[in-house]
Short mmCIF file of C-alpha atoms and ligand atoms in Angstrom, two decimals:
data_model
loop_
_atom_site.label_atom_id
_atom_site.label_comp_id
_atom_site.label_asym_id
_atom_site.label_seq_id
_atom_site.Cartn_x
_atom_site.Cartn_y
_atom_site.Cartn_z
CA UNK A 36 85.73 108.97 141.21
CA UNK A 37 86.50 112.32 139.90
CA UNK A 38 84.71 113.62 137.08
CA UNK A 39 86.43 112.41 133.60
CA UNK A 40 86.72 114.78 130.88
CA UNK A 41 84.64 112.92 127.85
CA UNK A 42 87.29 114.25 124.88
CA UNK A 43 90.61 113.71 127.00
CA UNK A 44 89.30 109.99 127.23
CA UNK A 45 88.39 109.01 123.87
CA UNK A 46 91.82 110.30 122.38
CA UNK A 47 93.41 107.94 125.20
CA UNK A 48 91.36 105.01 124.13
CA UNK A 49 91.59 106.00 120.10
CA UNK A 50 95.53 106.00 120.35
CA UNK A 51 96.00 102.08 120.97
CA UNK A 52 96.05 101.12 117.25
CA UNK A 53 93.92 97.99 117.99
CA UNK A 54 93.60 96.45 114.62
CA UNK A 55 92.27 93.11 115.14
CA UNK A 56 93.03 91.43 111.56
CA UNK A 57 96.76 91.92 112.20
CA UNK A 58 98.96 89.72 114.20
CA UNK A 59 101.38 91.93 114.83
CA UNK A 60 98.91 94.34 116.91
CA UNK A 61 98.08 91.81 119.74
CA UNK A 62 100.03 92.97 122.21
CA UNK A 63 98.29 96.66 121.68
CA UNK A 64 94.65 94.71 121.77
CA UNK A 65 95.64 93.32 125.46
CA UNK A 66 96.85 96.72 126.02
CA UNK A 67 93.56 98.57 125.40
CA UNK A 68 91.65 95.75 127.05
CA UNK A 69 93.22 96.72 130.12
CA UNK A 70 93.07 100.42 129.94
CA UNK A 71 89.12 99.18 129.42
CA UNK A 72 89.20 97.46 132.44
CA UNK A 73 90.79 99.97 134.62
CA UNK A 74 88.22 102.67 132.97
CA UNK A 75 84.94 100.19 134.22
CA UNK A 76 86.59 99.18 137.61
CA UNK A 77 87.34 103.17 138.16
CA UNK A 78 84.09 104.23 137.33
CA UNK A 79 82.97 101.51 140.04
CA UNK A 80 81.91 98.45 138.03
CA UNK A 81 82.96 94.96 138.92
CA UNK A 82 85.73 94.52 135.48
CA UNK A 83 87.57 92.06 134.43
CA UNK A 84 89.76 90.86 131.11
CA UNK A 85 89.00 87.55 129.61
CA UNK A 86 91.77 86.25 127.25
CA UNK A 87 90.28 84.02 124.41
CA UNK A 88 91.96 82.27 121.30
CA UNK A 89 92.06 85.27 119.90
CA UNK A 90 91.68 89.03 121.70
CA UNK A 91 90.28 89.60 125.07
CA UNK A 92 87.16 90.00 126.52
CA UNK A 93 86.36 92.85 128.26
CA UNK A 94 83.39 92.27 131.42
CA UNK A 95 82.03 94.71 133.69
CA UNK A 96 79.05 94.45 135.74
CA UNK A 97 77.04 96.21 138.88
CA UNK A 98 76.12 93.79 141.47
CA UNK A 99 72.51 91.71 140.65
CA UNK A 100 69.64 93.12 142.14
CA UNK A 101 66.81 90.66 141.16
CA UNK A 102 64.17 93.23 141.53
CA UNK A 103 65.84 95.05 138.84
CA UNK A 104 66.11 94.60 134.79
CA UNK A 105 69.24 93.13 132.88
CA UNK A 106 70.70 95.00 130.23
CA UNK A 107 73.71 94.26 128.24
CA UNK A 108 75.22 96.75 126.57
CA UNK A 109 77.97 95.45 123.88
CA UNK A 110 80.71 97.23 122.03
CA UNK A 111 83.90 96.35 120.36
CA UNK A 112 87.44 98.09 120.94
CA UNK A 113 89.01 96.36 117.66
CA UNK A 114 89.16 98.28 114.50
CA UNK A 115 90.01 97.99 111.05
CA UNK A 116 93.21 98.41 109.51
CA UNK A 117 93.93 102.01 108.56
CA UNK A 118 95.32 101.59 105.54
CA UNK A 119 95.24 102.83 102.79
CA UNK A 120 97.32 105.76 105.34
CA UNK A 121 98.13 108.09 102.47
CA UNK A 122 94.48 108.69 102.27
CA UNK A 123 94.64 110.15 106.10
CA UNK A 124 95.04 113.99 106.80
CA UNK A 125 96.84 112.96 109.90
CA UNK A 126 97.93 110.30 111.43
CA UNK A 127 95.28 107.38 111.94
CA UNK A 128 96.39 106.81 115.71
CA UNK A 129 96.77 110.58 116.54
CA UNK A 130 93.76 111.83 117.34
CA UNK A 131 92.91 114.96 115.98
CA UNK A 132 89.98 117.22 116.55
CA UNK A 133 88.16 119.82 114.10
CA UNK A 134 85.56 121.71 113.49
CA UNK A 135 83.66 119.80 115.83
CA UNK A 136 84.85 116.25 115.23
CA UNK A 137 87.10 113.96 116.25
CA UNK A 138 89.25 112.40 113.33
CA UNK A 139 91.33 108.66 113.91
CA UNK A 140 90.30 105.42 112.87
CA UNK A 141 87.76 103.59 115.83
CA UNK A 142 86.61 107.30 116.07
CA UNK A 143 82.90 106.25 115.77
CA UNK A 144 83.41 102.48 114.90
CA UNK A 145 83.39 101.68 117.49
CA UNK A 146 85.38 103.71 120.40
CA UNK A 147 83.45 106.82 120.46
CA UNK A 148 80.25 104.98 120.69
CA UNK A 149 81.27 102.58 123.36
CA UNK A 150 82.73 105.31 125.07
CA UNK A 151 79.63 107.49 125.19
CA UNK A 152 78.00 104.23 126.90
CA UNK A 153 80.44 104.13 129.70
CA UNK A 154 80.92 107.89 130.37
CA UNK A 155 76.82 107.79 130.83
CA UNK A 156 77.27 105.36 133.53
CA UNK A 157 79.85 106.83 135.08
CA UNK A 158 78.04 110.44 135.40
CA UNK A 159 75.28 108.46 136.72
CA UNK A 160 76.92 106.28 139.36
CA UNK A 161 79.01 109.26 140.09
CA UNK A 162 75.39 111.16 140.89
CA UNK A 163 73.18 108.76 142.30
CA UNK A 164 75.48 105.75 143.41
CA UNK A 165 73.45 103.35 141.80
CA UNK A 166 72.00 102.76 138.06
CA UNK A 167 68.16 102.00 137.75
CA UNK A 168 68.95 98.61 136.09
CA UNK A 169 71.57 95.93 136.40
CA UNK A 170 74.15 96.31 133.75
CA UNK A 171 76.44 94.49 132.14
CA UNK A 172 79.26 95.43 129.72
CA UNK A 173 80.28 93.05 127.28
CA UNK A 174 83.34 94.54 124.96
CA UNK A 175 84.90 92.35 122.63
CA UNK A 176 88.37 92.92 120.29
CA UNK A 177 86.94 90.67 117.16
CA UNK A 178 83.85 92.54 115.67
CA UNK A 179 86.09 93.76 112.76
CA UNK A 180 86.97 89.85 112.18
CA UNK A 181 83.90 88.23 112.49
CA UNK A 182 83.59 87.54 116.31
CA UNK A 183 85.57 83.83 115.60
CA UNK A 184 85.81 83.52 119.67
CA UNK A 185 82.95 85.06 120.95
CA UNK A 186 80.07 82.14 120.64
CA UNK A 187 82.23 80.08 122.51
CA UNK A 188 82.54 82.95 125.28
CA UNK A 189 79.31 83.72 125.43
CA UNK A 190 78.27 79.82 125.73
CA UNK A 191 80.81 79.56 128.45
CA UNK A 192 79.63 82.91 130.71
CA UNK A 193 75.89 82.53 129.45
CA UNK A 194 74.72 82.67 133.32
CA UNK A 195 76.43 85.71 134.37
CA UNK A 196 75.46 87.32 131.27
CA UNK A 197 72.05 86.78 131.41
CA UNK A 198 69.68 89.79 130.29
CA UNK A 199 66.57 91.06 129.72
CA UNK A 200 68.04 92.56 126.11
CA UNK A 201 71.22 93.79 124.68
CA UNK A 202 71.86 97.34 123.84
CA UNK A 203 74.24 98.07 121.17
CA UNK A 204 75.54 101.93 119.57
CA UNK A 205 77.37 100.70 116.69
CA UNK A 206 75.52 101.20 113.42
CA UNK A 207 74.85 105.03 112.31
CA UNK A 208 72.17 107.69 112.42
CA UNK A 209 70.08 108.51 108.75
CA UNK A 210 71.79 110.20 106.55
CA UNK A 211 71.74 114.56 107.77
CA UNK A 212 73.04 113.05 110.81
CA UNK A 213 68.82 112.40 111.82
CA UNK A 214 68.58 110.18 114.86
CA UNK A 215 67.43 106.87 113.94
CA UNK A 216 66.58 103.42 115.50
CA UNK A 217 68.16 100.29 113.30
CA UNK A 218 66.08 97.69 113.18
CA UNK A 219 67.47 95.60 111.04
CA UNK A 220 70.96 94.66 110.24
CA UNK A 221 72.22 93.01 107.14
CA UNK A 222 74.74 89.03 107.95
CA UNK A 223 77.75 88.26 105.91
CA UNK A 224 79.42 85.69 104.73
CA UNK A 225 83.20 85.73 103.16
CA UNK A 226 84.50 83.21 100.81
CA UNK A 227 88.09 83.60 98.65
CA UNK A 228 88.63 82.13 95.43
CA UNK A 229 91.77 80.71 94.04
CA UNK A 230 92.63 79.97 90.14
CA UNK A 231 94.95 78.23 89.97
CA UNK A 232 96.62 77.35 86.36
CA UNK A 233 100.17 76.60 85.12
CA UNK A 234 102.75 75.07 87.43
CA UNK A 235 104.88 78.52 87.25
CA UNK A 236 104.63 82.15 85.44
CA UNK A 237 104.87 81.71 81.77
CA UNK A 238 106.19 84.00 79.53
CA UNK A 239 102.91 85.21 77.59
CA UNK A 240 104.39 84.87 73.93
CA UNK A 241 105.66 81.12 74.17
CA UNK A 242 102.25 80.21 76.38
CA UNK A 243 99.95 82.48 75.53
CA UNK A 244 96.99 80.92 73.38
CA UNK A 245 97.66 77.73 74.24
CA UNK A 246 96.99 77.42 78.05
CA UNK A 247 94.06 79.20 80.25
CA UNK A 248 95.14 82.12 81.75
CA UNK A 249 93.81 82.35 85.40
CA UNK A 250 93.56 85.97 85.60
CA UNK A 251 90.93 85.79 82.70
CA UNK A 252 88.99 82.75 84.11
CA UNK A 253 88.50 84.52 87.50
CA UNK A 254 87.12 87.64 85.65
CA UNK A 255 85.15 85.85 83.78
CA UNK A 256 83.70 83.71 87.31
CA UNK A 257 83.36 87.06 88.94
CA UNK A 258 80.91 88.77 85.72
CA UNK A 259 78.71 85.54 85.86
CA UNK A 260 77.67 86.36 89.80
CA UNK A 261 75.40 88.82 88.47
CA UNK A 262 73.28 90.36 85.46
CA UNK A 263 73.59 93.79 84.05
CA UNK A 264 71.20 95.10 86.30
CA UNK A 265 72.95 94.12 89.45
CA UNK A 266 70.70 90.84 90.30
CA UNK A 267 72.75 88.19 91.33
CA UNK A 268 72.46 84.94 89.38
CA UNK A 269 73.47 82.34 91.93
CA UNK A 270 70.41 80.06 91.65
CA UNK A 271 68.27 79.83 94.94
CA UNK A 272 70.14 83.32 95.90
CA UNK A 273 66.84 84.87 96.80
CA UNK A 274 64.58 82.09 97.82
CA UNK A 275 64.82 82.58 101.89
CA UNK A 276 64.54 86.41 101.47
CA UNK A 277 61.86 87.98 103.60
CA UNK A 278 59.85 90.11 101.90
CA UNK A 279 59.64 93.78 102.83
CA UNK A 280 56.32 94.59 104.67
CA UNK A 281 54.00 97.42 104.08
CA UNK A 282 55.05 99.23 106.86
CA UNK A 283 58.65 98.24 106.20
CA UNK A 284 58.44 100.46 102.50
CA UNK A 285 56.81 103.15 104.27
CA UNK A 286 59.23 103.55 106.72
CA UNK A 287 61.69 103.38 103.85
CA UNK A 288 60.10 105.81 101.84
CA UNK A 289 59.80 108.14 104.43
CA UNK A 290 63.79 107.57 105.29
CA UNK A 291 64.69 108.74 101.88
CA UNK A 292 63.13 111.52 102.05
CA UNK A 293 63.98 112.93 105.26
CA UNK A 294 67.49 111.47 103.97
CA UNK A 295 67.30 113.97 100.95
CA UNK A 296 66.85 111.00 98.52
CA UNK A 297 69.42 109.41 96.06
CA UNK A 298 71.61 112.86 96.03
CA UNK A 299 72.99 112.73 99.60
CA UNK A 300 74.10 109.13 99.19
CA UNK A 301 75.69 109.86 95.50
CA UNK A 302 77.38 112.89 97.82
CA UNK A 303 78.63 110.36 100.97
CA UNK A 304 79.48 107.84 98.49
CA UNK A 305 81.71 109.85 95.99
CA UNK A 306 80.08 108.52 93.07
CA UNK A 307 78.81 110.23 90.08
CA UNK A 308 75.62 108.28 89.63
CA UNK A 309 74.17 105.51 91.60
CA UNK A 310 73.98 101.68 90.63
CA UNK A 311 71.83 98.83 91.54
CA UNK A 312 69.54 95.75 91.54
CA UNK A 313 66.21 97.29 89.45
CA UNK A 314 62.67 96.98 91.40
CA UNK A 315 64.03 98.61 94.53
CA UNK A 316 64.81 102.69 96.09
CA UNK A 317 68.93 103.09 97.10
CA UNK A 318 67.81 102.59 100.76
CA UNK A 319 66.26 99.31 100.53
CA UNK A 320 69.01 97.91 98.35
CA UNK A 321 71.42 98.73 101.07
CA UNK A 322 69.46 97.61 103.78
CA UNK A 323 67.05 94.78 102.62
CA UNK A 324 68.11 93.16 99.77
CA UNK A 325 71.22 90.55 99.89
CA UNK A 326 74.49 91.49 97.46
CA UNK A 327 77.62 89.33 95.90
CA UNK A 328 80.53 91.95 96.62
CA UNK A 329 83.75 91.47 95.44
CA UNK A 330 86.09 93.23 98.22
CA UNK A 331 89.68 92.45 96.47
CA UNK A 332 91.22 90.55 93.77
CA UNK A 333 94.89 90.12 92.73
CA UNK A 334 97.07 88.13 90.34
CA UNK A 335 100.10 88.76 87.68
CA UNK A 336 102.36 91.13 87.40
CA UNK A 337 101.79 94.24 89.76
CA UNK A 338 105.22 96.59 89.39
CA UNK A 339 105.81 99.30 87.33
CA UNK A 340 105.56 99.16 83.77
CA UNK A 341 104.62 95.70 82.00
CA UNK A 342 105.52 92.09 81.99
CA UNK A 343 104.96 89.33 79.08
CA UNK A 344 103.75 87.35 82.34
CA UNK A 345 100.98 84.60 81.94
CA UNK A 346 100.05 84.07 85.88
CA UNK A 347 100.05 80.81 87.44
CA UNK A 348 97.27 81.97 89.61
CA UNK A 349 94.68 84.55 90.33
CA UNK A 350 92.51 85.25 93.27
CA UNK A 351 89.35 87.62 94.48
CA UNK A 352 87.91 87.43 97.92
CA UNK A 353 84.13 87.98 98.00
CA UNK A 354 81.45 88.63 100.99
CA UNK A 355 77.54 88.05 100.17
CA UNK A 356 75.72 90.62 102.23
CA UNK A 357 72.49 88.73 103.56
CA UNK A 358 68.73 89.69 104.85
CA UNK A 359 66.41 87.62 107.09
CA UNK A 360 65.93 84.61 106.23
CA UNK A 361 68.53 83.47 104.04
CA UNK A 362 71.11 80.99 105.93
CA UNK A 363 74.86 81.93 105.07
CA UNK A 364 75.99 78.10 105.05
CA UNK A 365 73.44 77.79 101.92
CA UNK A 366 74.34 80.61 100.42
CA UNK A 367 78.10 79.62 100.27
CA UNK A 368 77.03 76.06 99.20
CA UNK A 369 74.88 77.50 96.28
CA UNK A 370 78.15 80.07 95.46
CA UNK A 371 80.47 77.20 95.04
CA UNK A 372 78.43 74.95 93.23
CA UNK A 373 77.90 77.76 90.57
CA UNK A 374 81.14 78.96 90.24
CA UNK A 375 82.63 75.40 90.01
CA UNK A 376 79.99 74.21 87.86
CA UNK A 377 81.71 77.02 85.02
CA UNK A 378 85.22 76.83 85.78
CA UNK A 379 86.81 75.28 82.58
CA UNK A 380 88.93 72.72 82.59
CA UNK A 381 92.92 73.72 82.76
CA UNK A 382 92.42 75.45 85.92
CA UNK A 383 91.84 74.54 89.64
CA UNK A 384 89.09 76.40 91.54
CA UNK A 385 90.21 76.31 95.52
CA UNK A 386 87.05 77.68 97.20
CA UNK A 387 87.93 78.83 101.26
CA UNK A 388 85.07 79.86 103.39
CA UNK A 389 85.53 82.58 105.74
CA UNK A 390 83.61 84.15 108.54
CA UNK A 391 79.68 84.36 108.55
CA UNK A 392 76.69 85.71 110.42
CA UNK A 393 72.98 85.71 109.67
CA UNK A 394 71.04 88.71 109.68
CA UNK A 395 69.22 89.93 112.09
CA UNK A 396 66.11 91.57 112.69
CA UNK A 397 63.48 93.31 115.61
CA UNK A 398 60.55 94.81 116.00
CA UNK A 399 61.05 98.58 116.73
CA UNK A 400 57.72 98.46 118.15
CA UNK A 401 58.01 96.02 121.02
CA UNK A 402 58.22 98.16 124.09
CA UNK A 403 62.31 98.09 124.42
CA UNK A 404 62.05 99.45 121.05
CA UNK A 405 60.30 102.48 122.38
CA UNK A 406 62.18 102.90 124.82
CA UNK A 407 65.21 103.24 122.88
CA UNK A 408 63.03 105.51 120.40
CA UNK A 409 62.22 107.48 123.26
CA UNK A 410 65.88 107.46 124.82
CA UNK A 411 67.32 108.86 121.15
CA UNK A 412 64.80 111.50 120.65
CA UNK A 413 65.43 112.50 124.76
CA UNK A 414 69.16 112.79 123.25
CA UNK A 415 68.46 114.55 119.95
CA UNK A 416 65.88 116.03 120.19
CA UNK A 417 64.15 114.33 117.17
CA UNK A 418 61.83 111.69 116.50
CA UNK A 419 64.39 108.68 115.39
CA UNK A 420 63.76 107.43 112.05
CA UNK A 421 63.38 103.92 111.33
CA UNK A 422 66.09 101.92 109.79
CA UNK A 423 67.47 98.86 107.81
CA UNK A 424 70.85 99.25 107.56
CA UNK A 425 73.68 97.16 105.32
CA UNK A 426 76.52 96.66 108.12
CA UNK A 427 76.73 93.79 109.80
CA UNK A 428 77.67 92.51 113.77
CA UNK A 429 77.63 88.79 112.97
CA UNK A 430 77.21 88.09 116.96
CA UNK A 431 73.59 89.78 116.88
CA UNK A 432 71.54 86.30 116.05
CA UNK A 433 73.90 84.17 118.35
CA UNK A 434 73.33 86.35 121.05
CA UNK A 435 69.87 86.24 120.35
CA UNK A 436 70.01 81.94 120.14
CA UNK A 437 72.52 82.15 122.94
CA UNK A 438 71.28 84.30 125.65
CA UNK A 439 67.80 84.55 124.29
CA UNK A 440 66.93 87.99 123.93
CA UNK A 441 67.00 91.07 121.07
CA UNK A 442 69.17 93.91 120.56
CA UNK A 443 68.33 97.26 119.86
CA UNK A 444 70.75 99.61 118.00
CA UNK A 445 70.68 103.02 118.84
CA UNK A 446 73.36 103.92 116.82
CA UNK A 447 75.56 107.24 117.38
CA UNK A 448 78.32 107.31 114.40
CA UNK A 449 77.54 110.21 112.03
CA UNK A 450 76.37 109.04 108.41
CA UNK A 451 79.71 110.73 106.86
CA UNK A 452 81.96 109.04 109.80
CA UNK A 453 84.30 107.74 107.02
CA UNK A 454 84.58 104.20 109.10
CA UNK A 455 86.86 101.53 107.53
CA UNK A 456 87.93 104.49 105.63
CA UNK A 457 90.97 107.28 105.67
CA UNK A 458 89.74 110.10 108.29
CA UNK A 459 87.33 108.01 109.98
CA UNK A 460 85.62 110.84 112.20
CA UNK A 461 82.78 111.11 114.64
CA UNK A 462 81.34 114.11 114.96
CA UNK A 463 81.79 115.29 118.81
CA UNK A 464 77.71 116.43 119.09
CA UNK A 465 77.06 112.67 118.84
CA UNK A 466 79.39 111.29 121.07
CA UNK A 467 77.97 113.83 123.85
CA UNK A 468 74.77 113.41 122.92
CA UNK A 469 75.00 109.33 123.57
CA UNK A 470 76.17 110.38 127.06
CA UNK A 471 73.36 111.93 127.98
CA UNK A 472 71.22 108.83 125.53
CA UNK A 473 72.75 106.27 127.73
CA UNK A 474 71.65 107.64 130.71
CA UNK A 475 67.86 108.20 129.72
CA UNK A 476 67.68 104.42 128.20
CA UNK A 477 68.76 103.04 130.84
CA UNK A 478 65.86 105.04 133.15
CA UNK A 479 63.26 103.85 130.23
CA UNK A 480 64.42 100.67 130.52
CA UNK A 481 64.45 100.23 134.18
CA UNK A 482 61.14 101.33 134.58
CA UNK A 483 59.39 98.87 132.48
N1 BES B 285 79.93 98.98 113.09
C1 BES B 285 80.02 98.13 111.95
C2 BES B 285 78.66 97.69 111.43
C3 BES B 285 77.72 98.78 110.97
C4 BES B 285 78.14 100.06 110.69
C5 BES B 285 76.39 98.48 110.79
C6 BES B 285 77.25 101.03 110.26
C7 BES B 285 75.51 99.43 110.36
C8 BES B 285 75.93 100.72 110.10
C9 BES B 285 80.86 96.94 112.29
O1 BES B 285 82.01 97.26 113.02
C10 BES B 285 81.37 96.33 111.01
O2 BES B 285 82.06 96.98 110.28
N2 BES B 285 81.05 95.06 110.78
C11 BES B 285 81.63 94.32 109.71
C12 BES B 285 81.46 92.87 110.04
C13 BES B 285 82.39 91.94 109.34
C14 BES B 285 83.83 92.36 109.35
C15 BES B 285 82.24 90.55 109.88
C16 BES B 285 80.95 94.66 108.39
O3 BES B 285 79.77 95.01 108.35
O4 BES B 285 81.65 94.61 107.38
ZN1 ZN B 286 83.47 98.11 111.53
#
C-alpha cells in the first residue's frame, strides 16, 4: 500500500466522536471500528470487527510463525465525553493543529498513541514485507468505561490471542515531556451514593428543623472518608498496600527531580498550592498510594437564584484509586460498611457499585522491560525514566490472569495532553516519535 501521511490519518480517526459512556454515540463507535479495520487490513494485517454487548472489538493479526515471538499490542478507540465544550478553543471533533500539536479530544488518549503503533507497522511491512515478530492488535471501544465486555472477549479468543507480552502506549511520559517507562499503574473502583430522605421536596421553612436534610447527611458522609491531612479513614483501607521498595523511592526521587519537583505539577494542575496524604513526595501520592475521590455530587435546587427547597435526595459518585495489593471488592465492602455504619436514621443510604480493576504492576527490569527502555530512548533520544503512574486500564491484571503474561507501557501522550479535559492535545513530536518507537520495540523484542 501507498505510503499514508501520519497527520492526514489521525484527524480522520480523531473526527468520529467515539464517546463510549453515551448511548447515543454507538452507531459512531461501529463506525470508527470499521474505519480501524479497513486501516489494519490495508496496511496488510489479517482485521476483523468483533461486536460485543457493548462496542466492538477491533482484531488484526500477521500470520503465526512459531519460530517467532507474540506480541500484543492493545489500544482503545473510545474516549471520554468532551464536555464541559465551552472549555474547548475549537471544536472537540475538529481537529485542529498548532504550534506543533494536535488539539481534539482522543488526541493522545488514546488515538494518537494507537495510531503511532499502527503507522510503525505499516512503514515496516511496507519496507521489509514482514515484521520480526508475530503481532497482534487488540483495540477495544470500552477503556473509558471500564472494559465491562472485554474479560469475556478475551476468555472467548484466549487461543488466538496468545502472546509472549502485551505492549500498551497509553499512559504519559514524566512531566518536561521526558521519556519514561510506567511500571506501575494505579486500579479503580466506582461506587455512587444515594440519600435518600423525605417522600417529595419540602418547602425549607415548614420542614426545615424537623426532618434530615439529605444534602447535609451526604456532606457530612463524604468529610468522614478522610482526615485533615488527606488519609482516608475507611478502616482496613491500607492494610493490602505494598510497600514502596528502596529502589522504588529512588526511582521516585530521582523522577521529581528530573520532573522539576512540586512546581511543574502545581503548573499542569492549575492549582495554587499542592494537597495531600502527609509522609509521602507529590509523585508517590499519585502513583503509589490509594485515594477516596469524589468525582461528582448533586442534589436540590440547581437554577438560577434560590429556592426554600429541602431535597428529597442527594447523591455523589466516588472512585477509590488503588495500588498493589489491595482487592477492589474489599475495598468497596469496607466503604459501605463505614458509610452505612454513620448514616443517621431518617434517611436511606442506596450504595451502587460500579466498574473496578486491580492495580497492576511489573518489573521494568525483566528483559521486555529493557527492551521497551531501550525502544523509548532509540525514539527519544533519552534514557526513559521510571514511573508509577495514577491512571488506570482496569484490563491490565485480567490480561495478565487471562492470557498470562505482563504489559509494558511505553507511553507517548505529553504530560500537559489535557486528556479527559477541554483541548485535549498531543503534541505531534510524540506521535512521530512512537512511529519510529514501534518499529525499534518490535526489533528488540523479536530478537530476544
Ligand atoms: N489512558 C488512561 C489511563 C492513564 C493515563 C494512565 C495517563 C496513566 C497515565 C485511560 O484511558 C483512562 O483514562 N482510564 C480510566 C479508567 C476508568 C474510566 C475505568 C481512568 O484512569 O480514569
Ligand atoms: Zn482515558
Amino acid at each position: 500500500m501507498d505510503q499514508l501521511d501520519p497527520l492526514e490519518k489521525l484527524q480522520e480517526f480523531l473526527r468520529f466522536p467515539s464517546v463510549s459512556t453515551q448511548p447515543e454515540h454507538a452507531p459512531d463507535l461501529l463506525s470508527c471500528a470499521e474505519w480501524l479495520r479497513e486501516l489494519l487490513s490495508g496496511i496488510g494485517l489479517n482485521a476483523s470487527v468483533h461486536s460485543t454487548a457493548g462496542s466492538p472489538v477491533v482484531l488484526a493479526s500477521t500470520l503465526r510463525d512459531p519460530s517467532k515471538r507474540s506480541v500484543l499490542i492493545y489500544g482503545h478507540y473510545d474516549v471520554q465525553p468532551p464536555d464541559p465544550l465551552d472549555g474547548w478553543t475549537t471544536p472537540p471533533f475538529e481537529p485542529r493543529i498548532a504550534e506543533g500539536r494536535i488539539y481534539a479530544r482522543g488526541a493522545a488518549d488514546n488515538k494518537g498513541q494507537i495510531l503511532a503503533h499502527i503507522l510503525g507497522v505499516a512503514e515496516t511491512l511496507r519496507e521489509n514485507g514482514s515484521l520480526p515478530v508475530n503481532l497482534i492488535f487488540l483495540i477495544e471501544g470500552e477503556e473509558e468505561i471500564g472494559s465491562p465486555n472485554l474479560t469475556d472477549f478475551l476468555r472467548e479468543h484466549r487461543e488466538e490471542l496468545a502472546c509472549d507480552l502485551v505492549a500498551i502506549s497509553d499512559t504519559a511520559m514524566a512531566p518536561g515531556n521526558k521519556p519514561a517507562l510506567t511500571y506501575a499503574l494505579r486500579g479503580i473502583a466506582a461506587m455512587e451514593l444515594i440519600v435518600r430522605g423525605p417522600a417529595r421536596d419540602l418547602h425549607s421553612g415548614l420542614f426545615g428543623g424537623a426532618v434530615a436534610n439529605p444534602v447535609t447527611v451526604l456532606a457530612r458522609l463524604l468529610s468522614t472518608l478522610h482526615d485533615d491531612k488527606g488519609h482516608v479513614l475507611i478502616p482496613g483501607f491500607y492494610d493490602a498496600v505494598r510497600p514502596l521498595a528502596p529502589w522504588e523511592r529512588e526511582a521516585a526521587a530521582d523522577l521529581e527531580k528530573a520532573a522539576g519537583g512540586d512546581a511543574a505539577i502545581r503548573e499542569l494542575a492549575g492549582v495554587p498550592e499542592l494537597f495531600g496524604e502527609e509522609g509521602f513526595s507529590t509523585i508517590e501520592r499519585i502513583g503509589a498510594r490509594p485515594t477516596a475521590e469524589v468525582n461528582g455530587i448533586g442534589g436540590g435546587y440547581q437554577g438560577a437564584g434560590t429556592k426554600t427547597v429541602l431535597p428529597k435526595e442527594a447523591f455523589a459518585k466516588l472512585t477509590f484509586r488503588l495500588v498493589a495489593d489491595q482487592d477492589p471488592a474489599v475495598i468497596l465492602t469496607a466503604a459501605e460498611e463505614y458509610l452505612r455504619k454513620q448514616t443517621p436514621p431518617g434517611v436511606l443510604l442506596e450504595v451502587i457499585t460500579g466498574h473496578s480493576g486491580a492495580a497492576y504492576q511489573n518489573d521494568p527490569n525483566s528483559p521486555d522491560g529493557l527492551a521497551s527502555r531501550k525502544a523509548l530512548k532509540g525514539a527519544f533520544g533519552a534514557e526513559p525514566l521510571l514511573l508509577r503512574d495514577g491512571g488506570s486500564i482496569p484490563i491490565l491484571a485480567t490480561l495478565k490472569e487471562i492470557l498470562g503474561v505482563d504489559s509494558h507501557l511505553l507511553g507517548l501522550a505529553n504530560p500537559d495532553s489535557r486528556i479527559h479535559s477541554p483541548d485535549e492535545n498531543m503534541l505531534i513530536e510524540n506521535f512521530l516519535g512512537g512511529i519510529r518507537m514501534n518499529r525499534i520495540l518490535l526489533e528488540g523484542l523479536g530478537k530476544r
